[in-house]
mmCIF file with all atom_site columns, C-alpha atoms in Angstrom:
data_model
loop_
_atom_site.group_PDB
_atom_site.id
_atom_site.type_symbol
_atom_site.label_atom_id
_atom_site.label_alt_id
_atom_site.label_comp_id
_atom_site.label_asym_id
_atom_site.label_entity_id
_atom_site.label_seq_id
_atom_site.pdbx_PDB_ins_code
_atom_site.Cartn_x
_atom_site.Cartn_y
_atom_site.Cartn_z
_atom_site.occupancy
_atom_site.B_iso_or_equiv
_atom_site.pdbx_formal_charge
_atom_site.auth_seq_id
_atom_site.auth_comp_id
_atom_site.auth_asym_id
_atom_site.auth_atom_id
_atom_site.pdbx_PDB_model_num
ATOM 1  C CA . UNK A 1 1  ? 38.494 -46.786 -93.941 1.00 53.00 ? 1  UNK A CA 1
ATOM 2  C CA . UNK A 1 2  ? 36.063 -44.666 -91.925 1.00 58.00 ? 2  UNK A CA 1
ATOM 3  C CA . UNK A 1 3  ? 36.744 -43.584 -88.378 1.00 54.00 ? 3  UNK A CA 1
ATOM 4  C CA . UNK A 1 4  ? 34.131 -44.576 -85.820 1.00 50.00 ? 4  UNK A CA 1
ATOM 5  C CA . UNK A 1 5  ? 31.765 -41.784 -84.940 1.00 54.00 ? 5  UNK A CA 1
ATOM 6  C CA . UNK A 1 6  ? 32.499 -40.506 -81.448 1.00 47.00 ? 6  UNK A CA 1
ATOM 7  C CA . UNK A 1 7  ? 30.141 -38.424 -79.348 1.00 51.00 ? 7  UNK A CA 1
ATOM 8  C CA . UNK A 1 8  ? 30.901 -34.716 -79.311 1.00 54.00 ? 8  UNK A CA 1
ATOM 9  C CA . UNK A 1 9  ? 31.038 -34.699 -75.541 1.00 52.00 ? 9  UNK A CA 1
ATOM 10 C CA . UNK A 1 10 ? 30.412 -36.921 -72.578 1.00 56.00 ? 10 UNK A CA 1
ATOM 11 C CA . UNK A 1 11 ? 27.911 -35.573 -70.102 1.00 75.00 ? 11 UNK A CA 1
ATOM 12 C CA . UNK A 1 12 ? 28.835 -34.932 -66.494 1.00 77.00 ? 12 UNK A CA 1
ATOM 13 C CA . UNK A 1 13 ? 26.341 -37.620 -65.524 1.00 83.00 ? 13 UNK A CA 1
ATOM 14 C CA . UNK A 1 14 ? 28.030 -40.006 -67.951 1.00 84.00 ? 14 UNK A CA 1
ATOM 15 C CA . UNK A 1 15 ? 31.457 -39.278 -66.497 1.00 81.00 ? 15 UNK A CA 1
ATOM 16 C CA . UNK A 1 16 ? 30.186 -39.865 -62.986 1.00 85.00 ? 16 UNK A CA 1
ATOM 17 C CA . UNK A 1 17 ? 28.536 -43.147 -63.952 1.00 88.00 ? 17 UNK A CA 1
ATOM 18 C CA . UNK A 1 18 ? 31.669 -44.304 -65.791 1.00 85.00 ? 18 UNK A CA 1
ATOM 19 C CA . UNK A 1 19 ? 33.754 -43.523 -62.681 1.00 84.00 ? 19 UNK A CA 1
ATOM 20 C CA . UNK A 1 20 ? 31.401 -45.512 -60.448 1.00 86.00 ? 20 UNK A CA 1
ATOM 21 C CA . UNK A 1 21 ? 31.102 -48.471 -62.782 1.00 88.00 ? 21 UNK A CA 1
ATOM 22 C CA . UNK A 1 22 ? 34.856 -48.514 -63.313 1.00 85.00 ? 22 UNK A CA 1
ATOM 23 C CA . UNK A 1 23 ? 35.303 -48.986 -59.578 1.00 84.00 ? 23 UNK A CA 1
ATOM 24 C CA . UNK A 1 24 ? 32.580 -51.613 -59.455 1.00 86.00 ? 24 UNK A CA 1
ATOM 25 C CA . UNK A 1 25 ? 30.639 -49.849 -56.706 1.00 86.00 ? 25 UNK A CA 1
ATOM 26 C CA . UNK A 1 26 ? 26.952 -49.098 -56.223 1.00 88.00 ? 26 UNK A CA 1
ATOM 27 C CA . UNK A 1 27 ? 25.376 -45.652 -56.254 1.00 90.00 ? 27 UNK A CA 1
ATOM 28 C CA . UNK A 1 28 ? 24.943 -45.903 -52.489 1.00 87.00 ? 28 UNK A CA 1
ATOM 29 C CA . UNK A 1 29 ? 28.651 -46.681 -52.049 1.00 85.00 ? 29 UNK A CA 1
ATOM 30 C CA . UNK A 1 30 ? 29.634 -43.826 -54.374 1.00 86.00 ? 30 UNK A CA 1
ATOM 31 C CA . UNK A 1 31 ? 27.434 -41.465 -52.367 1.00 86.00 ? 31 UNK A CA 1
ATOM 32 C CA . UNK A 1 32 ? 29.093 -42.583 -49.144 1.00 83.00 ? 32 UNK A CA 1
ATOM 33 C CA . UNK A 1 33 ? 32.543 -42.090 -50.646 1.00 82.00 ? 33 UNK A CA 1
ATOM 34 C CA . UNK A 1 34 ? 31.666 -38.572 -51.848 1.00 84.00 ? 34 UNK A CA 1
ATOM 35 C CA . UNK A 1 35 ? 29.906 -37.793 -48.541 1.00 83.00 ? 35 UNK A CA 1
ATOM 36 C CA . UNK A 1 36 ? 26.526 -36.956 -50.049 1.00 87.00 ? 36 UNK A CA 1
ATOM 37 C CA . UNK A 1 37 ? 23.117 -38.591 -49.745 1.00 89.00 ? 37 UNK A CA 1
ATOM 38 C CA . UNK A 1 38 ? 22.181 -41.434 -52.041 1.00 90.00 ? 38 UNK A CA 1
ATOM 39 C CA . UNK A 1 39 ? 19.344 -39.346 -53.511 1.00 93.00 ? 39 UNK A CA 1
ATOM 40 C CA . UNK A 1 40 ? 21.724 -36.496 -54.294 1.00 91.00 ? 40 UNK A CA 1
ATOM 41 C CA . UNK A 1 41 ? 24.131 -38.856 -56.034 1.00 90.00 ? 41 UNK A CA 1
ATOM 42 C CA . UNK A 1 42 ? 21.311 -40.501 -57.990 1.00 93.00 ? 42 UNK A CA 1
ATOM 43 C CA . UNK A 1 43 ? 20.138 -37.063 -59.134 1.00 92.00 ? 43 UNK A CA 1
ATOM 44 C CA . UNK A 1 44 ? 23.635 -36.206 -60.339 1.00 90.00 ? 44 UNK A CA 1
ATOM 45 C CA . UNK A 1 45 ? 24.041 -39.454 -62.228 1.00 90.00 ? 45 UNK A CA 1
ATOM 46 C CA . UNK A 1 46 ? 20.609 -39.142 -63.820 1.00 90.00 ? 46 UNK A CA 1
ATOM 47 C CA . UNK A 1 47 ? 21.306 -35.540 -64.827 1.00 87.00 ? 47 UNK A CA 1
ATOM 48 C CA . UNK A 1 48 ? 18.380 -34.237 -62.748 1.00 88.00 ? 48 UNK A CA 1
ATOM 49 C CA . UNK A 1 49 ? 20.457 -32.243 -60.268 1.00 85.00 ? 49 UNK A CA 1
ATOM 50 C CA . UNK A 1 50 ? 23.387 -29.893 -60.799 1.00 83.00 ? 50 UNK A CA 1
ATOM 51 C CA . UNK A 1 51 ? 26.751 -31.086 -59.545 1.00 81.00 ? 51 UNK A CA 1
ATOM 52 C CA . UNK A 1 52 ? 29.449 -28.821 -58.214 1.00 77.00 ? 52 UNK A CA 1
ATOM 53 C CA . UNK A 1 53 ? 32.701 -28.911 -60.209 1.00 73.00 ? 53 UNK A CA 1
ATOM 54 C CA . UNK A 1 54 ? 34.648 -29.776 -57.087 1.00 76.00 ? 54 UNK A CA 1
ATOM 55 C CA . UNK A 1 55 ? 32.608 -32.917 -56.496 1.00 75.00 ? 55 UNK A CA 1
ATOM 56 C CA . UNK A 1 56 ? 33.032 -34.127 -60.043 1.00 73.00 ? 56 UNK A CA 1
ATOM 57 C CA . UNK A 1 57 ? 36.779 -33.527 -59.861 1.00 74.00 ? 57 UNK A CA 1
ATOM 58 C CA . UNK A 1 58 ? 36.960 -35.304 -56.502 1.00 75.00 ? 58 UNK A CA 1
ATOM 59 C CA . UNK A 1 59 ? 35.190 -38.301 -57.993 1.00 74.00 ? 59 UNK A CA 1
ATOM 60 C CA . UNK A 1 60 ? 37.102 -38.539 -61.242 1.00 66.00 ? 60 UNK A CA 1
ATOM 61 C CA . UNK A 1 61 ? 40.565 -37.762 -59.863 1.00 74.00 ? 61 UNK A CA 1
ATOM 62 C CA . UNK A 1 62 ? 40.296 -40.050 -56.866 1.00 70.00 ? 62 UNK A CA 1
ATOM 63 C CA . UNK A 1 63 ? 40.849 -43.738 -56.721 1.00 70.00 ? 63 UNK A CA 1
ATOM 64 C CA . UNK A 1 64 ? 39.574 -45.123 -53.448 1.00 74.00 ? 64 UNK A CA 1
ATOM 65 C CA . UNK A 1 65 ? 41.563 -47.927 -51.920 1.00 74.00 ? 65 UNK A CA 1
ATOM 66 C CA . UNK A 1 66 ? 40.068 -51.374 -51.491 1.00 73.00 ? 66 UNK A CA 1
ATOM 67 C CA . UNK A 1 67 ? 39.679 -50.626 -47.769 1.00 76.00 ? 67 UNK A CA 1
ATOM 68 C CA . UNK A 1 68 ? 37.723 -47.439 -48.536 1.00 77.00 ? 68 UNK A CA 1
ATOM 69 C CA . UNK A 1 69 ? 35.442 -49.343 -50.903 1.00 76.00 ? 69 UNK A CA 1
ATOM 70 C CA . UNK A 1 70 ? 34.818 -51.997 -48.259 1.00 76.00 ? 70 UNK A CA 1
ATOM 71 C CA . UNK A 1 71 ? 34.123 -49.292 -45.671 1.00 79.00 ? 71 UNK A CA 1
ATOM 72 C CA . UNK A 1 72 ? 31.593 -47.714 -48.039 1.00 76.00 ? 72 UNK A CA 1
ATOM 73 C CA . UNK A 1 73 ? 29.944 -51.099 -48.576 1.00 75.00 ? 73 UNK A CA 1
ATOM 74 C CA . UNK A 1 74 ? 29.646 -51.622 -44.835 1.00 79.00 ? 74 UNK A CA 1
ATOM 75 C CA . UNK A 1 75 ? 28.203 -48.155 -44.302 1.00 77.00 ? 75 UNK A CA 1
ATOM 76 C CA . UNK A 1 76 ? 25.756 -48.640 -47.178 1.00 72.00 ? 76 UNK A CA 1
ATOM 77 C CA . UNK A 1 77 ? 24.623 -51.957 -45.678 1.00 72.00 ? 77 UNK A CA 1
ATOM 78 C CA . UNK A 1 78 ? 24.076 -50.420 -42.234 1.00 74.00 ? 78 UNK A CA 1
ATOM 79 C CA . UNK A 1 79 ? 22.195 -47.481 -43.757 1.00 74.00 ? 79 UNK A CA 1
ATOM 80 C CA . UNK A 1 80 ? 19.804 -49.833 -45.544 1.00 72.00 ? 80 UNK A CA 1
ATOM 81 C CA . UNK A 1 81 ? 19.410 -52.692 -43.066 1.00 70.00 ? 81 UNK A CA 1
ATOM 82 C CA . UNK A 1 82 ? 20.613 -51.324 -39.725 1.00 72.00 ? 82 UNK A CA 1
ATOM 83 C CA . UNK A 1 83 ? 23.477 -52.643 -37.635 1.00 70.00 ? 83 UNK A CA 1
ATOM 84 C CA . UNK A 1 84 ? 24.119 -56.343 -37.458 1.00 62.00 ? 84 UNK A CA 1
ATOM 85 C CA . UNK A 1 85 ? 22.561 -58.012 -34.405 1.00 67.00 ? 85 UNK A CA 1
ATOM 86 C CA . UNK A 1 86 ? 24.854 -58.864 -31.542 1.00 70.00 ? 86 UNK A CA 1
ATOM 87 C CA . UNK A 1 87 ? 25.655 -62.508 -31.136 1.00 71.00 ? 87 UNK A CA 1
ATOM 88 C CA . UNK A 1 88 ? 25.184 -63.861 -27.654 1.00 71.00 ? 88 UNK A CA 1
ATOM 89 C CA . UNK A 1 89 ? 27.949 -65.982 -26.257 1.00 72.00 ? 89 UNK A CA 1
ATOM 90 C CA . UNK A 1 90 ? 26.698 -69.342 -25.038 1.00 64.00 ? 90 UNK A CA 1
#
């Protein structure tokens, strides 16, 4: 019986993407959590930009709480669409 062929290594970008997908969060939410811009995070995940070791370790070793994920989602929404309009009391 043959063993399945495994890749020799997993790229940094692949590790970062696996971390994000494992949490079920968007790139924008991951960027918020790591306190970097969305474009910076996208560059890291695509392998176009170098990533500092500390950031990769922070991402892979951390497990944000559900509250932190929801906070990131709210911040990502506001960044894209602006704050929610105020509702007038009748």
